[in-house]
Amino acid sequence: VEKHLLTHKRLKCDICDYVTNHKRNFNNHLLIHNISKNFTCGICDFATHYKLSFKRHVLSHKSCKDFKCDVCDYATNYKSVLKQHCLTHTDCKNFKCAICNYFTNRKTTLKKHLLIHNVCKDIFKCYMCDYASNRKGSLKEHLTTHTIAKHLKCDTCDYVSNRKYFLKRHLLTHAVSKNFKCNICDYASNQKSYLKKHLLKHSTFKDIFKCYLCDFATSYKANLKNHLLLHKASKDFECGVCNYVTNCNRTFKRHLSSHKESKDFKCDICDYATNRKDVLKQHLLRHNDSKRFECPFCDFATNFKSALSRHVVLHEASKNFKCDVCNFATNSKRTLSRHCGSHKS
């Protein structure tokens, strides 16, 4: 990424000497010269145009709690929290319990209180049996008892489940109208998805999931995944000419073409010949006069992206462009030219 960023044009601030090749950093820098400060502190006179600086400043007020309660010793550094607290001192407590003498000025507090009474016991109900509780934690603990015991049984077959929903879905398989029939055997179902699963059992569908490395085929995706793991461990395709090995048939075939004696793809400009079309295309770029990839630091140009990358590394290591007037040195010819202009002014 750093090598890539060097190819971008450097951004210079018109107000000060700041320069960067990161657009985001440049935009953030410009905010320093901006007069309007959008983030203002509600506790003191502090103001800033940086949200992060504002958040950091607000934390400094946490130690001093300026908002104090007139009735008790309660204090906080947030005005909104103090208002919420003051409600506890009000005489009008409108939310009353219908069972006992408890009353409060907050609806949420009353709801929590009602859980104590048995009238709200059915708030958390079990979807498997008649169990009910006024505590969510108790219901969760109860549900664990259903994980082991499968008490919902099918009257037609041996199917059992611990969920009513699954049993209902299973019972549909015993329905009279089974519109989805198998063309190979007598199997029939009232659900299309079940028929699809059944068809996989027949040998005619065995080649649905094929291995791209060998002739293995299966009707189950999971089996294919397990099979592919075998190829990772062993490299079955060995070259008879050299020591090359691979676990991919396609890669192996491409390698074998490199040993061909007949090199059918020839260069029209020079005597170069190869047995691969893509390699010839790469070679032809050498004869191209228009060099697309230019160095952002010097006059170097090439038609190979990889060659440019190797060249740019040389600039990163050393600063070859030095100023004749002062000690300034850089790895960019353009930066040096811009710097020399400052001496003229």
mmCIF file of C-alpha atoms in Angstrom:
data_model
loop_
_atom_site.group_PDB
_atom_site.id
_atom_site.type_symbol
_atom_site.label_atom_id
_atom_site.label_comp_id
_atom_site.label_asym_id
_atom_site.label_seq_id
_atom_site.Cartn_x
_atom_site.Cartn_y
_atom_site.Cartn_z
ATOM 1 C CA VAL A 1 0.000 0.000 0.000
ATOM 2 C CA GLU A 2 2.827 2.390 0.901
ATOM 3 C CA LYS A 3 4.462 1.733 -2.487
ATOM 4 C CA HIS A 4 1.116 2.364 -4.207
ATOM 5 C CA LEU A 5 0.541 5.656 -2.329
ATOM 6 C CA LEU A 6 3.829 7.001 -3.669
ATOM 7 C CA THR A 7 2.278 7.023 -7.150
ATOM 8 C CA HIS A 8 -0.377 9.557 -6.030
ATOM 9 C CA LYS A 9 0.061 13.333 -6.350
ATOM 10 C CA ARG A 10 1.209 15.042 -3.153
ATOM 11 C CA LEU A 11 -1.303 17.472 -1.634
ATOM 12 C CA LYS A 12 0.018 20.834 -0.379
ATOM 13 C CA CYS A 13 -1.786 23.211 1.986
ATOM 14 C CA ASP A 14 -2.267 26.773 0.601
ATOM 15 C CA ILE A 15 -2.190 28.316 4.086
ATOM 16 C CA CYS A 16 0.878 26.645 5.633
ATOM 17 C CA ASP A 17 3.777 24.321 4.604
ATOM 18 C CA TYR A 18 1.902 21.069 5.307
ATOM 19 C CA VAL A 19 2.196 18.415 2.535
ATOM 20 C CA THR A 20 0.827 14.847 2.330
ATOM 21 C CA ASN A 21 -0.233 12.246 -0.239
ATOM 22 C CA HIS A 22 -3.196 11.092 1.890
ATOM 23 C CA LYS A 23 -6.415 12.903 0.970
ATOM 24 C CA ARG A 24 -8.032 12.063 4.325
ATOM 25 C CA ASN A 25 -5.085 13.475 6.278
ATOM 26 C CA PHE A 26 -5.150 16.579 4.065
ATOM 27 C CA ASN A 27 -8.872 17.179 4.763
ATOM 28 C CA ASN A 28 -8.326 16.712 8.506
ATOM 29 C CA HIS A 29 -5.458 19.206 8.396
ATOM 30 C CA LEU A 30 -7.622 21.852 6.690
ATOM 31 C CA LEU A 31 -9.970 21.749 9.685
ATOM 32 C CA ILE A 32 -7.206 23.353 11.775
ATOM 33 C CA HIS A 33 -7.554 26.507 9.678
ATOM 34 C CA ASN A 34 -11.329 26.449 9.998
ATOM 35 C CA ILE A 35 -12.734 29.122 12.361
ATOM 36 C CA SER A 36 -16.095 27.472 13.130
ATOM 37 C CA LYS A 37 -15.924 25.016 16.043
ATOM 38 C CA ASN A 38 -19.034 22.815 15.948
ATOM 39 C CA PHE A 39 -18.497 20.829 19.175
ATOM 40 C CA THR A 40 -19.147 23.008 22.246
ATOM 41 C CA CYS A 41 -18.973 21.775 25.848
ATOM 42 C CA GLY A 42 -22.162 22.230 27.888
ATOM 43 C CA ILE A 43 -20.262 22.435 31.174
ATOM 44 C CA CYS A 44 -17.466 24.925 30.379
ATOM 45 C CA ASP A 45 -16.388 27.236 27.497
ATOM 46 C CA PHE A 46 -14.392 24.557 25.661
ATOM 47 C CA ALA A 47 -15.065 24.324 21.893
ATOM 48 C CA THR A 48 -13.488 22.296 19.089
ATOM 49 C CA HIS A 49 -14.143 21.075 15.548
ATOM 50 C CA TYR A 50 -12.859 17.567 16.372
ATOM 51 C CA LYS A 51 -15.433 15.114 17.736
ATOM 52 C CA LEU A 52 -12.699 12.933 19.261
ATOM 53 C CA SER A 53 -11.143 15.887 21.120
ATOM 54 C CA PHE A 54 -14.600 16.879 22.358
ATOM 55 C CA LYS A 55 -15.289 13.381 23.766
ATOM 56 C CA ARG A 56 -11.916 13.352 25.477
ATOM 57 C CA HIS A 57 -12.636 16.751 27.024
ATOM 58 C CA VAL A 58 -16.062 15.703 28.340
ATOM 59 C CA LEU A 59 -14.396 12.852 30.245
ATOM 60 C CA SER A 60 -12.339 15.425 32.176
ATOM 61 C CA HIS A 61 -15.547 16.673 33.812
ATOM 62 C CA LYS A 62 -16.366 13.250 35.240
ATOM 63 C CA SER A 63 -14.361 13.926 38.384
ATOM 64 C CA CYS A 64 -16.267 17.128 39.192
ATOM 65 C CA LYS A 65 -20.022 16.610 39.685
ATOM 66 C CA ASP A 66 -21.501 20.118 39.212
ATOM 67 C CA PHE A 67 -25.166 19.116 39.122
ATOM 68 C CA LYS A 68 -26.332 18.588 42.720
ATOM 69 C CA CYS A 69 -29.702 17.620 44.152
ATOM 70 C CA ASP A 70 -31.416 20.250 46.393
ATOM 71 C CA VAL A 71 -33.194 17.595 48.463
ATOM 72 C CA CYS A 72 -30.419 15.035 49.170
ATOM 73 C CA ASP A 73 -26.632 14.684 48.746
ATOM 74 C CA TYR A 74 -26.860 13.209 45.249
ATOM 75 C CA ALA A 75 -24.531 14.781 42.653
ATOM 76 C CA THR A 76 -23.764 14.069 38.992
ATOM 77 C CA ASN A 77 -21.925 15.597 36.042
ATOM 78 C CA TYR A 78 -24.938 15.252 33.725
ATOM 79 C CA LYS A 79 -27.959 17.578 33.857
ATOM 80 C CA SER A 80 -30.298 14.988 32.297
ATOM 81 C CA VAL A 81 -29.361 12.395 34.957
ATOM 82 C CA LEU A 82 -30.087 14.923 37.726
ATOM 83 C CA LYS A 83 -33.562 15.587 36.303
ATOM 84 C CA GLN A 84 -34.268 11.843 36.318
ATOM 85 C CA HIS A 85 -33.094 11.637 39.936
ATOM 86 C CA CYS A 86 -35.270 14.573 41.066
ATOM 87 C CA LEU A 87 -38.376 12.597 40.030
ATOM 88 C CA THR A 88 -37.755 10.243 42.951
ATOM 89 C CA HIS A 89 -38.458 13.128 45.353
ATOM 90 C CA THR A 90 -41.815 14.126 43.810
ATOM 91 C CA ASP A 91 -44.945 13.584 45.904
ATOM 92 C CA CYS A 92 -47.145 12.432 43.010
ATOM 93 C CA LYS A 93 -46.450 8.731 42.491
ATOM 94 C CA ASN A 94 -49.048 7.869 39.842
ATOM 95 C CA PHE A 95 -48.120 4.220 39.240
ATOM 96 C CA LYS A 96 -49.700 2.098 42.005
ATOM 97 C CA CYS A 97 -49.759 -1.656 42.524
ATOM 98 C CA ALA A 98 -53.268 -3.169 42.443
ATOM 99 C CA ILE A 99 -52.306 -5.980 44.853
ATOM 100 C CA CYS A 100 -50.271 -4.292 47.594
ATOM 101 C CA ASN A 101 -49.608 -0.744 48.827
ATOM 102 C CA TYR A 102 -46.535 -0.215 46.643
ATOM 103 C CA PHE A 103 -46.501 2.890 44.419
ATOM 104 C CA THR A 104 -43.913 4.672 42.303
ATOM 105 C CA ASN A 105 -43.517 7.533 39.807
ATOM 106 C CA ARG A 106 -41.963 5.308 37.147
ATOM 107 C CA LYS A 107 -43.851 2.800 34.987
ATOM 108 C CA THR A 108 -40.797 0.583 34.448
ATOM 109 C CA THR A 109 -40.240 0.262 38.203
ATOM 110 C CA LEU A 110 -43.873 -0.818 38.681
ATOM 111 C CA LYS A 111 -43.504 -3.518 36.005
ATOM 112 C CA LYS A 112 -40.485 -4.960 37.812
ATOM 113 C CA HIS A 113 -42.422 -4.907 41.095
ATOM 114 C CA LEU A 114 -45.408 -6.779 39.600
ATOM 115 C CA LEU A 115 -43.142 -9.727 38.796
ATOM 116 C CA ILE A 116 -43.063 -10.473 42.535
ATOM 117 C CA HIS A 117 -46.794 -11.250 42.468
ATOM 118 C CA ASN A 118 -48.154 -14.470 40.988
ATOM 119 C CA VAL A 119 -50.497 -12.601 38.626
ATOM 120 C CA CYS A 120 -47.536 -11.982 36.322
ATOM 121 C CA LYS A 121 -46.238 -15.514 36.560
ATOM 122 C CA ASP A 122 -47.260 -16.280 32.969
ATOM 123 C CA ILE A 123 -45.073 -13.558 31.422
ATOM 124 C CA PHE A 124 -42.369 -16.081 30.464
ATOM 125 C CA LYS A 125 -44.076 -19.219 29.123
ATOM 126 C CA CYS A 126 -42.500 -22.437 27.902
ATOM 127 C CA TYR A 127 -43.369 -23.212 24.243
ATOM 128 C CA MET A 128 -42.993 -26.969 24.861
ATOM 129 C CA CYS A 129 -45.157 -27.473 27.964
ATOM 130 C CA ASP A 130 -47.437 -25.549 30.403
ATOM 131 C CA TYR A 131 -44.563 -24.194 32.518
ATOM 132 C CA ALA A 132 -44.660 -20.434 33.244
ATOM 133 C CA SER A 133 -42.489 -18.095 35.310
ATOM 134 C CA ASN A 134 -42.087 -14.409 36.125
ATOM 135 C CA ARG A 135 -38.322 -14.624 35.684
ATOM 136 C CA LYS A 136 -36.536 -15.029 32.359
ATOM 137 C CA GLY A 137 -33.626 -16.855 33.998
ATOM 138 C CA SER A 138 -35.965 -19.481 35.487
ATOM 139 C CA LEU A 139 -37.489 -20.133 32.069
ATOM 140 C CA LYS A 140 -34.043 -20.627 30.503
ATOM 141 C CA GLU A 141 -33.147 -23.122 33.224
ATOM 142 C CA HIS A 142 -36.424 -24.964 32.648
ATOM 143 C CA LEU A 143 -35.854 -25.221 28.874
ATOM 144 C CA THR A 144 -32.700 -27.255 29.459
ATOM 145 C CA THR A 145 -34.896 -30.097 30.776
ATOM 146 C CA HIS A 146 -36.456 -30.443 27.312
ATOM 147 C CA THR A 147 -33.157 -30.865 25.496
ATOM 148 C CA ILE A 148 -32.721 -34.458 26.678
ATOM 149 C CA ALA A 149 -36.272 -35.800 26.810
ATOM 150 C CA LYS A 150 -38.141 -35.977 23.477
ATOM 151 C CA HIS A 151 -41.716 -36.390 24.696
ATOM 152 C CA LEU A 152 -43.555 -35.422 21.469
ATOM 153 C CA LYS A 153 -44.181 -38.679 19.562
ATOM 154 C CA CYS A 154 -45.722 -39.392 16.177
ATOM 155 C CA ASP A 155 -48.789 -41.703 16.276
ATOM 156 C CA THR A 156 -48.023 -43.173 12.838
ATOM 157 C CA CYS A 157 -44.289 -43.927 13.060
ATOM 158 C CA ASP A 158 -41.408 -43.927 15.594
ATOM 159 C CA TYR A 159 -40.538 -40.231 15.104
ATOM 160 C CA VAL A 160 -39.957 -38.256 18.338
ATOM 161 C CA SER A 161 -39.070 -34.616 18.940
ATOM 162 C CA ASN A 162 -38.775 -32.096 21.764
ATOM 163 C CA ARG A 163 -40.388 -29.326 19.724
ATOM 164 C CA LYS A 164 -44.036 -29.081 18.777
ATOM 165 C CA TYR A 165 -43.187 -27.216 15.551
ATOM 166 C CA PHE A 166 -40.984 -30.061 14.273
ATOM 167 C CA LEU A 167 -43.643 -32.658 15.092
ATOM 168 C CA LYS A 168 -46.281 -30.727 13.129
ATOM 169 C CA ARG A 169 -43.965 -30.503 10.127
ATOM 170 C CA HIS A 170 -43.260 -34.247 10.364
ATOM 171 C CA LEU A 171 -46.974 -35.124 10.477
ATOM 172 C CA LEU A 172 -47.370 -33.544 7.031
ATOM 173 C CA THR A 173 -45.330 -36.434 5.627
ATOM 174 C CA HIS A 174 -48.172 -38.788 6.598
ATOM 175 C CA ALA A 175 -50.814 -36.710 4.807
ATOM 176 C CA VAL A 176 -53.031 -38.457 2.229
ATOM 177 C CA SER A 177 -52.100 -36.287 -0.786
ATOM 178 C CA LYS A 178 -48.441 -36.874 -1.710
ATOM 179 C CA ASN A 179 -48.062 -34.916 -4.931
ATOM 180 C CA PHE A 180 -44.264 -35.113 -5.205
ATOM 181 C CA LYS A 181 -43.409 -38.596 -6.510
ATOM 182 C CA CYS A 182 -40.099 -40.198 -7.408
ATOM 183 C CA ASN A 183 -39.679 -41.253 -11.068
ATOM 184 C CA ILE A 184 -37.274 -44.057 -10.163
ATOM 185 C CA CYS A 185 -38.981 -45.799 -7.202
ATOM 186 C CA ASP A 186 -42.358 -45.746 -5.342
ATOM 187 C CA TYR A 187 -41.326 -42.972 -2.937
ATOM 188 C CA ALA A 188 -43.819 -40.108 -2.594
ATOM 189 C CA SER A 189 -43.992 -37.017 -0.403
ATOM 190 C CA ASN A 190 -46.096 -33.905 0.100
ATOM 191 C CA GLN A 191 -42.978 -31.717 0.324
ATOM 192 C CA LYS A 192 -40.721 -30.857 -2.609
ATOM 193 C CA SER A 193 -37.638 -30.511 -0.390
ATOM 194 C CA TYR A 194 -38.004 -34.101 0.882
ATOM 195 C CA LEU A 195 -38.257 -35.414 -2.680
ATOM 196 C CA LYS A 196 -35.041 -33.593 -3.656
ATOM 197 C CA LYS A 197 -33.194 -35.212 -0.744
ATOM 198 C CA HIS A 198 -34.577 -38.615 -1.702
ATOM 199 C CA LEU A 199 -33.449 -38.299 -5.356
ATOM 200 C CA LEU A 200 -29.852 -37.912 -4.212
ATOM 201 C CA LYS A 201 -29.915 -41.535 -3.021
ATOM 202 C CA HIS A 202 -30.231 -42.815 -6.585
ATOM 203 C CA SER A 203 -27.039 -43.482 -8.521
ATOM 204 C CA THR A 204 -28.182 -41.370 -11.477
ATOM 205 C CA PHE A 205 -27.663 -38.288 -9.346
ATOM 206 C CA LYS A 206 -24.300 -39.351 -7.977
ATOM 207 C CA ASP A 207 -22.356 -36.946 -10.199
ATOM 208 C CA ILE A 208 -23.984 -33.758 -8.843
ATOM 209 C CA PHE A 209 -20.920 -32.865 -6.747
ATOM 210 C CA LYS A 210 -17.707 -33.615 -8.673
ATOM 211 C CA CYS A 211 -14.103 -33.227 -7.577
ATOM 212 C CA TYR A 212 -12.092 -30.852 -9.788
ATOM 213 C CA LEU A 213 -8.835 -32.664 -8.948
ATOM 214 C CA CYS A 214 -9.809 -36.285 -9.696
ATOM 215 C CA ASP A 215 -12.766 -38.444 -10.889
ATOM 216 C CA PHE A 216 -14.495 -38.599 -7.493
ATOM 217 C CA ALA A 217 -18.237 -37.781 -7.523
ATOM 218 C CA THR A 218 -20.930 -37.822 -4.844
ATOM 219 C CA SER A 219 -24.528 -36.827 -4.263
ATOM 220 C CA TYR A 220 -23.719 -35.038 -0.993
ATOM 221 C CA LYS A 221 -21.877 -31.715 -0.723
ATOM 222 C CA ALA A 222 -20.479 -32.632 2.716
ATOM 223 C CA ASN A 223 -18.869 -35.787 1.301
ATOM 224 C CA LEU A 224 -17.160 -33.739 -1.411
ATOM 225 C CA LYS A 225 -15.731 -31.352 1.197
ATOM 226 C CA ASN A 226 -14.302 -34.275 3.184
ATOM 227 C CA HIS A 227 -12.844 -35.760 0.003
ATOM 228 C CA LEU A 228 -11.077 -32.507 -0.953
ATOM 229 C CA LEU A 229 -9.187 -32.632 2.345
ATOM 230 C CA LEU A 230 -7.379 -35.740 1.070
ATOM 231 C CA HIS A 231 -5.909 -33.737 -1.809
ATOM 232 C CA LYS A 232 -4.549 -31.121 0.572
ATOM 233 C CA ALA A 233 -2.358 -33.684 2.312
ATOM 234 C CA SER A 234 -1.071 -35.528 -0.759
ATOM 235 C CA LYS A 235 0.086 -34.160 -4.130
ATOM 236 C CA ASP A 236 -1.018 -36.842 -6.598
ATOM 237 C CA PHE A 237 0.091 -35.261 -9.872
ATOM 238 C CA GLU A 238 3.841 -35.729 -10.451
ATOM 239 C CA CYS A 239 5.727 -34.544 -13.527
ATOM 240 C CA GLY A 240 7.700 -37.280 -15.342
ATOM 241 C CA VAL A 241 10.233 -34.790 -16.727
ATOM 242 C CA CYS A 242 11.136 -32.768 -13.608
ATOM 243 C CA ASN A 243 10.434 -32.833 -9.846
ATOM 244 C CA TYR A 244 7.241 -30.747 -10.084
ATOM 245 C CA VAL A 245 4.255 -32.032 -8.008
ATOM 246 C CA THR A 246 0.753 -30.624 -7.443
ATOM 247 C CA ASN A 247 -2.685 -31.654 -6.191
ATOM 248 C CA CYS A 248 -4.528 -29.830 -8.982
ATOM 249 C CA ASN A 249 -5.087 -31.528 -12.339
ATOM 250 C CA ARG A 250 -5.562 -28.207 -14.151
ATOM 251 C CA THR A 251 -2.286 -26.785 -12.817
ATOM 252 C CA PHE A 252 -0.513 -30.035 -13.708
ATOM 253 C CA LYS A 253 -1.668 -29.857 -17.342
ATOM 254 C CA ARG A 254 -0.485 -26.266 -17.617
ATOM 255 C CA HIS A 255 2.923 -27.299 -16.260
ATOM 256 C CA LEU A 256 3.273 -30.146 -18.777
ATOM 257 C CA SER A 257 2.851 -27.662 -21.625
ATOM 258 C CA SER A 258 6.105 -25.995 -20.505
ATOM 259 C CA HIS A 259 8.004 -29.180 -21.505
ATOM 260 C CA LYS A 260 6.675 -29.174 -25.063
ATOM 261 C CA GLU A 261 9.392 -29.106 -27.716
ATOM 262 C CA SER A 262 7.191 -27.352 -30.285
ATOM 263 C CA LYS A 263 6.962 -23.655 -29.451
ATOM 264 C CA ASP A 264 4.049 -22.537 -31.641
ATOM 265 C CA PHE A 265 3.778 -18.955 -30.394
ATOM 266 C CA LYS A 266 6.542 -16.885 -32.035
ATOM 267 C CA CYS A 267 7.445 -13.205 -31.819
ATOM 268 C CA ASP A 268 7.200 -11.228 -35.118
ATOM 269 C CA ILE A 269 9.920 -8.775 -34.083
ATOM 270 C CA CYS A 270 12.672 -11.023 -32.685
ATOM 271 C CA ASP A 271 13.532 -14.761 -32.537
ATOM 272 C CA TYR A 272 11.670 -15.364 -29.250
ATOM 273 C CA ALA A 273 9.305 -18.382 -29.209
ATOM 274 C CA THR A 274 7.182 -20.058 -26.531
ATOM 275 C CA ASN A 275 4.492 -22.712 -26.143
ATOM 276 C CA ARG A 276 2.200 -20.393 -24.174
ATOM 277 C CA LYS A 277 0.120 -17.555 -25.627
ATOM 278 C CA ASP A 278 -0.007 -15.546 -22.378
ATOM 279 C CA VAL A 279 3.815 -15.631 -22.076
ATOM 280 C CA LEU A 280 4.151 -14.326 -25.648
ATOM 281 C CA LYS A 281 1.835 -11.409 -24.834
ATOM 282 C CA GLN A 282 4.028 -10.531 -21.878
ATOM 283 C CA HIS A 283 7.122 -10.662 -24.103
ATOM 284 C CA LEU A 284 5.617 -8.357 -26.768
ATOM 285 C CA LEU A 285 5.376 -5.565 -24.193
ATOM 286 C CA ARG A 286 9.180 -5.299 -24.340
ATOM 287 C CA HIS A 287 8.919 -4.101 -27.959
ATOM 288 C CA ASN A 288 6.247 -1.508 -27.138
ATOM 289 C CA ASP A 289 7.502 2.098 -27.353
ATOM 290 C CA SER A 290 4.731 3.561 -25.173
ATOM 291 C CA LYS A 291 5.787 2.975 -21.573
ATOM 292 C CA ARG A 292 2.607 3.166 -19.493
ATOM 293 C CA PHE A 293 4.110 2.935 -16.001
ATOM 294 C CA GLU A 294 6.048 6.094 -15.014
ATOM 295 C CA CYS A 295 8.009 6.683 -11.805
ATOM 296 C CA PRO A 296 6.540 9.536 -9.687
ATOM 297 C CA PHE A 297 10.027 10.415 -8.359
ATOM 298 C CA CYS A 298 12.246 10.475 -11.486
ATOM 299 C CA ASP A 299 12.123 10.115 -15.305
ATOM 300 C CA PHE A 300 12.107 6.310 -15.250
ATOM 301 C CA ALA A 301 9.330 4.682 -17.322
ATOM 302 C CA THR A 302 8.466 1.086 -18.206
ATOM 303 C CA ASN A 303 5.668 -1.000 -19.662
ATOM 304 C CA PHE A 304 5.944 -3.572 -16.850
ATOM 305 C CA LYS A 305 4.164 -2.876 -13.573
ATOM 306 C CA SER A 306 6.463 -5.265 -11.695
ATOM 307 C CA ALA A 307 9.548 -3.426 -13.006
ATOM 308 C CA LEU A 308 8.144 -0.109 -11.754
ATOM 309 C CA SER A 309 7.513 -1.605 -8.304
ATOM 310 C CA ARG A 310 11.128 -2.818 -8.122
ATOM 311 C CA HIS A 311 12.373 0.609 -9.226
ATOM 312 C CA VAL A 312 10.289 2.560 -6.647
ATOM 313 C CA VAL A 313 11.910 0.540 -3.841
ATOM 314 C CA LEU A 314 15.262 2.130 -4.762
ATOM 315 C CA HIS A 315 13.844 5.578 -4.032
ATOM 316 C CA GLU A 316 12.509 4.493 -0.653
ATOM 317 C CA ALA A 317 15.916 3.345 0.539
ATOM 318 C CA SER A 318 17.983 6.373 -0.541
ATOM 319 C CA LYS A 319 17.384 10.123 -0.987
ATOM 320 C CA ASN A 320 19.384 10.804 -4.162
ATOM 321 C CA PHE A 321 17.952 14.224 -4.996
ATOM 322 C CA LYS A 322 19.788 16.866 -2.926
ATOM 323 C CA CYS A 323 19.445 20.642 -2.825
ATOM 324 C CA ASP A 324 22.533 22.705 -3.859
ATOM 325 C CA VAL A 325 21.555 25.620 -1.591
ATOM 326 C CA CYS A 326 20.690 23.863 1.708
ATOM 327 C CA ASN A 327 20.859 20.376 3.284
ATOM 328 C CA PHE A 328 17.439 19.306 1.970
ATOM 329 C CA ALA A 329 17.351 15.815 0.395
ATOM 330 C CA THR A 330 14.491 13.748 -1.023
ATOM 331 C CA ASN A 331 13.759 10.616 -3.064
ATOM 332 C CA SER A 332 11.546 12.535 -5.500
ATOM 333 C CA LYS A 333 12.773 14.747 -8.356
ATOM 334 C CA ARG A 334 9.478 16.661 -8.388
ATOM 335 C CA THR A 335 9.674 17.374 -4.657
ATOM 336 C CA LEU A 336 13.206 18.711 -5.123
ATOM 337 C CA SER A 337 12.047 21.011 -7.950
ATOM 338 C CA ARG A 338 9.228 22.314 -5.752
ATOM 339 C CA HIS A 339 11.684 22.849 -2.897
ATOM 340 C CA CYS A 340 14.187 24.741 -5.117
ATOM 341 C CA GLY A 341 11.362 27.099 -6.042
ATOM 342 C CA SER A 342 11.161 28.208 -2.389
ATOM 343 C CA HIS A 343 14.772 29.498 -2.615
ATOM 344 C CA LYS A 344 13.924 31.634 -5.646
ATOM 345 C CA SER A 345 11.096 33.387 -3.788
#
